Short mmCIF file of N, CA, C and O in Angstrom, two decimals:
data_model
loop_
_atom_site.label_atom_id
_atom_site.label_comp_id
_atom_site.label_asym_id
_atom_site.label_seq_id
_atom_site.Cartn_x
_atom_site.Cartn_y
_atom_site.Cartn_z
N UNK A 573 0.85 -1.18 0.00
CA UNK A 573 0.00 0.00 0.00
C UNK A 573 0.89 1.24 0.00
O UNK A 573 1.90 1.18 0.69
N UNK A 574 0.70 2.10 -0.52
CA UNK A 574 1.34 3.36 -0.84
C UNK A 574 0.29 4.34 -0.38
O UNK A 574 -0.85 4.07 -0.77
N UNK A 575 0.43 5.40 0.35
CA UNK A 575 -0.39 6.22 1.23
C UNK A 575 0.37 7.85 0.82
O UNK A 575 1.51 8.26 1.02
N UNK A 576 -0.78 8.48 0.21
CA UNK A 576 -0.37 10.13 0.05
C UNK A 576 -1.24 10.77 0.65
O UNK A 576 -2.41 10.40 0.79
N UNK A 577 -0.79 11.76 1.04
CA UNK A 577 -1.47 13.32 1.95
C UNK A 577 -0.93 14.24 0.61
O UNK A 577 0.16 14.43 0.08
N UNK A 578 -2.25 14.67 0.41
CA UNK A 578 -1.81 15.99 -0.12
C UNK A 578 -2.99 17.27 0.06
O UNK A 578 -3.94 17.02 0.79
N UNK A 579 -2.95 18.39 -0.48
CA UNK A 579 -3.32 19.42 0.16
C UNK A 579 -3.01 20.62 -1.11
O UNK A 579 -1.84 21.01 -1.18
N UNK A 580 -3.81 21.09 -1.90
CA UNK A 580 -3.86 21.93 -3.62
C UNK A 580 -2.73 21.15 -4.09
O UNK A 580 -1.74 21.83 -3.82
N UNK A 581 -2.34 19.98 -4.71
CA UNK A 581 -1.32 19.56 -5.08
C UNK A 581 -1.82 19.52 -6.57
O UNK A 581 -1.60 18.40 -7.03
N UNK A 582 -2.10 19.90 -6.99
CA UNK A 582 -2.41 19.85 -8.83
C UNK A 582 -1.36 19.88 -9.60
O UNK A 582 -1.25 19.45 -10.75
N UNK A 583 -0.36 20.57 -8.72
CA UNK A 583 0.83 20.72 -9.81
C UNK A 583 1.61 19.45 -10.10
O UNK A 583 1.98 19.19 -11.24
N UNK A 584 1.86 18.63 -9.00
CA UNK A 584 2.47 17.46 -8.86
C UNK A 584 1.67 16.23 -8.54
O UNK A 584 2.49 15.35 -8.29
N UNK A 585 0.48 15.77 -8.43
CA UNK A 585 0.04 14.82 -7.98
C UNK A 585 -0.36 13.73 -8.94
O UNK A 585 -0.73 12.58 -8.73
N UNK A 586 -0.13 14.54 -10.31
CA UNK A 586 -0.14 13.27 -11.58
C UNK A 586 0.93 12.72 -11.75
O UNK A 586 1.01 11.49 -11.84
N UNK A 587 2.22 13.69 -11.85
CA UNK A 587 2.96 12.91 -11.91
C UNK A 587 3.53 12.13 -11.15
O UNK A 587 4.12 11.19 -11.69
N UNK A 588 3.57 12.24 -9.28
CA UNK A 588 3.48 11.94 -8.65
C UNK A 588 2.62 10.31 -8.52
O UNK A 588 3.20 9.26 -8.21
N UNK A 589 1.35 10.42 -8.79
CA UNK A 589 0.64 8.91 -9.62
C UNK A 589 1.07 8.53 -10.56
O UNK A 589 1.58 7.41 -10.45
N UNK A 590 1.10 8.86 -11.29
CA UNK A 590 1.72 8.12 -12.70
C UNK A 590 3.19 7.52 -12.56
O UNK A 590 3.71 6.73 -13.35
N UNK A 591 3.55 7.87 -11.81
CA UNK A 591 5.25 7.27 -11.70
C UNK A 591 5.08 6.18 -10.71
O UNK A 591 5.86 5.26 -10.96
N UNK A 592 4.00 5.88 -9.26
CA UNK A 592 3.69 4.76 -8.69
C UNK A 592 3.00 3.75 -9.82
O UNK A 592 3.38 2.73 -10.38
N UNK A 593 1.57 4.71 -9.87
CA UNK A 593 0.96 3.13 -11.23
C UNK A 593 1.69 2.62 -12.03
O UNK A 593 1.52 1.40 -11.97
N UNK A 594 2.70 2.98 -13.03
CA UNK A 594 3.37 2.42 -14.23
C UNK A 594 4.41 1.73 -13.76
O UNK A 594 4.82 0.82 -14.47
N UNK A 595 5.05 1.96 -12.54
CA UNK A 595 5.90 1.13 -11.92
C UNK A 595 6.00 0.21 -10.58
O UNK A 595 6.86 -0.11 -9.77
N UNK A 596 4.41 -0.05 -10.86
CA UNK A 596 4.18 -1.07 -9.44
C UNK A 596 2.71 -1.51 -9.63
O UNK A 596 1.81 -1.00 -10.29
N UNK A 597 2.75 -2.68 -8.78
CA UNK A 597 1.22 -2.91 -8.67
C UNK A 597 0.50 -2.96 -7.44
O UNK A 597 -0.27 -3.89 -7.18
N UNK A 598 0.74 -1.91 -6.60
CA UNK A 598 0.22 -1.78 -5.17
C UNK A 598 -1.30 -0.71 -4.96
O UNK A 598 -1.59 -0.05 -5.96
N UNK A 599 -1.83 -0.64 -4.24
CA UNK A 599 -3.01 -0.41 -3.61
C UNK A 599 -2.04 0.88 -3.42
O UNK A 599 -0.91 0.79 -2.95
N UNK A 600 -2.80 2.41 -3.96
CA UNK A 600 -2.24 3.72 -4.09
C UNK A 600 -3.90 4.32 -2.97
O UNK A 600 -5.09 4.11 -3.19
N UNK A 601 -3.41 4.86 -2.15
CA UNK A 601 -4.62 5.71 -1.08
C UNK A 601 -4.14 6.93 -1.08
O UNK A 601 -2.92 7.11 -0.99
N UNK A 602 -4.89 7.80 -1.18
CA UNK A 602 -4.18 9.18 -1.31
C UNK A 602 -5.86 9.56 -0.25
O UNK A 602 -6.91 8.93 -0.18
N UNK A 603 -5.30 11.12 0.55
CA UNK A 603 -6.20 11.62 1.53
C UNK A 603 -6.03 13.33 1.11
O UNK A 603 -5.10 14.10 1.35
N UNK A 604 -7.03 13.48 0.56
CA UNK A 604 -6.88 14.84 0.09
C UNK A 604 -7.27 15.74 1.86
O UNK A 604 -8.24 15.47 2.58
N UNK A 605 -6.22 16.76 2.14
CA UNK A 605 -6.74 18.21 3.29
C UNK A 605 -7.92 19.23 2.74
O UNK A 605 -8.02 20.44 2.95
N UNK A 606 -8.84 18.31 1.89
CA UNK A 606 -9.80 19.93 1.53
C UNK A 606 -9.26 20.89 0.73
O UNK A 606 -9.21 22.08 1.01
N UNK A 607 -8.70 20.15 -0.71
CA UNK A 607 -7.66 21.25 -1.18
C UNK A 607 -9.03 22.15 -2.19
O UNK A 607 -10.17 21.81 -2.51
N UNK A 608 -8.41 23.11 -2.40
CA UNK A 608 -9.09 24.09 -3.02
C UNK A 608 -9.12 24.18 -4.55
O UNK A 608 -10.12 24.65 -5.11
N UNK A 609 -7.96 23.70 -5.31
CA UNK A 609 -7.65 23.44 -6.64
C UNK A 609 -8.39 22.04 -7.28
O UNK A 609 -9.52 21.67 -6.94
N UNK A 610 -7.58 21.34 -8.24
CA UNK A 610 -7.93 20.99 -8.97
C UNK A 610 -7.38 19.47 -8.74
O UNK A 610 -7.05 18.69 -9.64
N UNK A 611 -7.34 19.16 -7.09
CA UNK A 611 -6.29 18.19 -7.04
C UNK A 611 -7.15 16.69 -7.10
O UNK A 611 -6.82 15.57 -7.49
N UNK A 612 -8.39 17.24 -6.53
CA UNK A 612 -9.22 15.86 -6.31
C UNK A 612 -10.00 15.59 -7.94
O UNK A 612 -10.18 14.40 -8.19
N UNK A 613 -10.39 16.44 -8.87
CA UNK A 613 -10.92 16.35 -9.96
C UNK A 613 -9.54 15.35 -10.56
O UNK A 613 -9.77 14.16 -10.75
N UNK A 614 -8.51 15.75 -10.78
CA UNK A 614 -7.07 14.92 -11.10
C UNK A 614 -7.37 13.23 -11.20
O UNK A 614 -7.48 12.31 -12.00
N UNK A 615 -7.40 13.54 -9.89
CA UNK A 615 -7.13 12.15 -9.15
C UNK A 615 -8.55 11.51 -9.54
O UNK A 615 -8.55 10.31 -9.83
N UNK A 616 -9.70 12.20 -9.58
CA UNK A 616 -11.20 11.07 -9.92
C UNK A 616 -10.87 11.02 -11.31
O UNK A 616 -10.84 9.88 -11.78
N UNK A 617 -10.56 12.14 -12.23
CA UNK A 617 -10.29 11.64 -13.81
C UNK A 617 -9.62 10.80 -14.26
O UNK A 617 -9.91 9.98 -15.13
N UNK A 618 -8.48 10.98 -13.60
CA UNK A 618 -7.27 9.90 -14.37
C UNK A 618 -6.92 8.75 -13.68
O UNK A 618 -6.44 7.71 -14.14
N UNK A 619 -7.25 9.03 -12.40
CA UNK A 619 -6.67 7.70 -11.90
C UNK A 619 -7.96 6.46 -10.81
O UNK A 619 -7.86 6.07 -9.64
N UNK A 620 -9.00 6.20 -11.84
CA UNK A 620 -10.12 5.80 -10.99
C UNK A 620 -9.61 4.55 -10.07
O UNK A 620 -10.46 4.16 -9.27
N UNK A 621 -8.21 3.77 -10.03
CA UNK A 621 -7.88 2.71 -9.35
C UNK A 621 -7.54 3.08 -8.20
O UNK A 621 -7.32 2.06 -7.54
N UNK A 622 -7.34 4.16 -7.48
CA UNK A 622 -6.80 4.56 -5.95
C UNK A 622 -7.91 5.23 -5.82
O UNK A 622 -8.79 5.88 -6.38
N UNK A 623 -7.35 4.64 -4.47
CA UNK A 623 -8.69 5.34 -3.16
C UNK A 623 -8.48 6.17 -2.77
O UNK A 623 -7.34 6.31 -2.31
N UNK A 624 -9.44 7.26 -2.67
CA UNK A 624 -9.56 8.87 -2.33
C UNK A 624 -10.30 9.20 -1.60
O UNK A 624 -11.50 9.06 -1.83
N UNK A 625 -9.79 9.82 -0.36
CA UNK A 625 -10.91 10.41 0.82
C UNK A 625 -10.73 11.54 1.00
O UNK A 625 -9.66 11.90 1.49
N UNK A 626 -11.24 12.04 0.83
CA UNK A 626 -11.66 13.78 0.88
C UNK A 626 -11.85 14.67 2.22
O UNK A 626 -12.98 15.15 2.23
N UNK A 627 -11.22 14.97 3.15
CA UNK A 627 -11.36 15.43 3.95
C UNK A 627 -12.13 17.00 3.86
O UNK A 627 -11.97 17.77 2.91
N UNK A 628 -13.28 17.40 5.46
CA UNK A 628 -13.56 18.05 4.97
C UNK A 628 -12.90 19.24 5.64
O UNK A 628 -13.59 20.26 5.72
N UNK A 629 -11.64 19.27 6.14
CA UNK A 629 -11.18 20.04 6.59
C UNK A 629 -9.88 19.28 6.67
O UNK A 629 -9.81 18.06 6.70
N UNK A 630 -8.17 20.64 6.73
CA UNK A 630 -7.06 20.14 6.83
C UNK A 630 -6.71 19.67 7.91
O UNK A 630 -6.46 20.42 8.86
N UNK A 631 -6.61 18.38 8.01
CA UNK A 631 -6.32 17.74 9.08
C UNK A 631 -4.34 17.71 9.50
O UNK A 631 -3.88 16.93 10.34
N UNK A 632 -3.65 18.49 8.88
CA UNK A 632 -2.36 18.56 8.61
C UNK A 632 -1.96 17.00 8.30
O UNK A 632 -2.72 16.03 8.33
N UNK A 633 -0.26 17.03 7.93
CA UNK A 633 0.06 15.77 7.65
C UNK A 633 -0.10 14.51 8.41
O UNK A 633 -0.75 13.57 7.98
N UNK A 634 0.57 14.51 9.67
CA UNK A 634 0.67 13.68 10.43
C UNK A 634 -0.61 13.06 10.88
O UNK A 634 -0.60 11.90 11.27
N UNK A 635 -1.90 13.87 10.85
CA UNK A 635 -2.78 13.58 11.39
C UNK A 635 -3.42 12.63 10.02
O UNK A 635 -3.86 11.50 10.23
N UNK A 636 -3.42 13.13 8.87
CA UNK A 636 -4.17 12.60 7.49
C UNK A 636 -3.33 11.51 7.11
O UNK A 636 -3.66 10.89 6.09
N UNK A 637 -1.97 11.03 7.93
CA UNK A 637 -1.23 9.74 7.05
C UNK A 637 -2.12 8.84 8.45
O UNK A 637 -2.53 7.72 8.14
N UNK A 638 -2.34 9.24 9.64
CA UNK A 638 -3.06 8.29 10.82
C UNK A 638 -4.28 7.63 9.85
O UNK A 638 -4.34 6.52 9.31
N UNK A 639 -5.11 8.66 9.86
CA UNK A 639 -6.71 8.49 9.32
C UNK A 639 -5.88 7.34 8.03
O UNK A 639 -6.61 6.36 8.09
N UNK A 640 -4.92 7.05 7.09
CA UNK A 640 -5.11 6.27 5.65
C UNK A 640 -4.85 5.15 6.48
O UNK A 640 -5.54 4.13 6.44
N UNK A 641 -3.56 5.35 7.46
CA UNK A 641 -2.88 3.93 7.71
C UNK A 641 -4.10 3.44 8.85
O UNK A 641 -4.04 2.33 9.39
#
């Protein structure tokens, strides 16, 4: 399992996915902080195989890698 926190990451979070999917075959969980951009549309378009939980508020890092693991 591979576990991401991220938080407006639009800029990096494809490629960021795309470099786990094409080079592995693990269970990808990513926990969005309520980002404001374009990070969760990303992630439902292109990558419908990882699991995405949407927080509805920033729970900062440490607290949003607890809630995946």
């Amino acid at each position: 399992m591979v576990a991401i926190v991220t938080y407006n990451g639009e800029d990096y979070i494809e490629d960021c996915l795309k470099s786990i999917v094409t080079k592995s075959n693990v269970q990808i969980h990513v926990l969005d902080n309520n980002s404001r951009d374009g990070t969760v549309d990303i992630i439902k378009e292109n990558y419908p195989s990882v699991y995405l939980t949407q927080s509805t508020e920033n729970l900062g890092f440490g607290k949003a890698n607890n809630v995946l693991l």
